[in-house]
Short mmCIF file of C-alpha atoms in Angstrom, two decimals:
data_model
loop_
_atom_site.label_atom_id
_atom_site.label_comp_id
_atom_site.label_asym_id
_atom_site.label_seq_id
_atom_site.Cartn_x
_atom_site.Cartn_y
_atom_site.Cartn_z
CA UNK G 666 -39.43 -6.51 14.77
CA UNK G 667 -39.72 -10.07 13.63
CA UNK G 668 -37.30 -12.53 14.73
CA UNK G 669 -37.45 -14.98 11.66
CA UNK G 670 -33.60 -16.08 12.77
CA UNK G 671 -34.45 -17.15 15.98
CA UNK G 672 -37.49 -19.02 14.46
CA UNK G 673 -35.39 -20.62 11.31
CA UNK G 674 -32.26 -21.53 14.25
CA UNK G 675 -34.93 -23.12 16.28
CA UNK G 676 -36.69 -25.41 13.21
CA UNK G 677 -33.39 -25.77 12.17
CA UNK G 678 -32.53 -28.20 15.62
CA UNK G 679 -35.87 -29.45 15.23
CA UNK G 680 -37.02 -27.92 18.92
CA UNK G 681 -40.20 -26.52 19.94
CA UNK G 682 -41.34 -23.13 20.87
CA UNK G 683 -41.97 -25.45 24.31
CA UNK G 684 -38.49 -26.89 24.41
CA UNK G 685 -36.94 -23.47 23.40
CA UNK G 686 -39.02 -21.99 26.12
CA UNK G 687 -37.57 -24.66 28.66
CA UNK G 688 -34.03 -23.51 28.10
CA UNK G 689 -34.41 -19.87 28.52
CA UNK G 690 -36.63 -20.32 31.77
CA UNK G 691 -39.51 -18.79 30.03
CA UNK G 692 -42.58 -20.39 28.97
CA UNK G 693 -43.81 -21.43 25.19
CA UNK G 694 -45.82 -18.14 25.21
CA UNK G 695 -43.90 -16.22 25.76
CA UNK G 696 -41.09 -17.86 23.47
CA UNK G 697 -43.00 -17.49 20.65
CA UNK G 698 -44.12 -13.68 21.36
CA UNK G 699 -39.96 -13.61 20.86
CA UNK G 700 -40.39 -14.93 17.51
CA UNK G 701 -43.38 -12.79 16.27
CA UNK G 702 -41.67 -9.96 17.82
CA UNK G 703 -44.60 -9.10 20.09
CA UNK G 704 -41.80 -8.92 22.91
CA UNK G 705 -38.82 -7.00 23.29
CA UNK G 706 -36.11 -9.59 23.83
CA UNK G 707 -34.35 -8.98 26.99
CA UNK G 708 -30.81 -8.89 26.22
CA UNK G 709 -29.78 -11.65 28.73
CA UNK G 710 -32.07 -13.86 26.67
CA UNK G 711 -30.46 -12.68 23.50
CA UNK G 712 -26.97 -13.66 24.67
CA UNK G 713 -28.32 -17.00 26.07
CA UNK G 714 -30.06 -17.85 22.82
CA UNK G 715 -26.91 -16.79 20.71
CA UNK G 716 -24.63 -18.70 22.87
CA UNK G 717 -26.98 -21.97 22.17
CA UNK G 718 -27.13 -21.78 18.70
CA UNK G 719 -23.37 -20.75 18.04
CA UNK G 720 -24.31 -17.17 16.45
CA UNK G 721 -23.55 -13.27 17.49
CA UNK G 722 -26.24 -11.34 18.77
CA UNK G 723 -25.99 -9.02 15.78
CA UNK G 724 -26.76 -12.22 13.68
CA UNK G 725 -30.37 -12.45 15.52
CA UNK G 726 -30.83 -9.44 15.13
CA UNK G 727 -30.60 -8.93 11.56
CA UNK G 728 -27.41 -6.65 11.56
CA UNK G 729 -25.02 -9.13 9.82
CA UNK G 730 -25.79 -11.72 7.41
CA UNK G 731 -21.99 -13.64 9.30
CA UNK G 732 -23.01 -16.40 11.73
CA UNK G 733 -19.67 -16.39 13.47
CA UNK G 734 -18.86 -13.87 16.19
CA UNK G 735 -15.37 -14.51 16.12
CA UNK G 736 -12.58 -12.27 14.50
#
């Protein structure tokens, strides 16, 4: 599964893969294996990356095209 949200977020703030990777305690590598969807993301990395950015996790994840988690 490709991650092209997490990717477009990320661009979107102008971070790196490196900076991203220094948030979620992970390095770039492995950030970007997130992105190209070479890596199951764990799900406490999922709600950490949706908290940053301000979106659900069903938003990352391609299940809703609605940014906004609340009701």
């Amino acid at each position: 599964m490709l991650y092209q949200r997490i990717r477009d977020l990320r661009e979107d703030k102008d971070l790196t893969q490196q900076k991203m990777g220094e948030i979620l305690s992970c390095s770039q590598r492995v950030y970007s294996n997130y992105e190209r969807g070479e890596l199951d993301i764990p799900t406490e990395i999922l709600i950490k990356l949706a908290d940053f950015h301000n979106v659900s996790v069903d938003y990352l994840l391609n299940r809703t095209d609605k940014k906004d988690f609340r009701k």
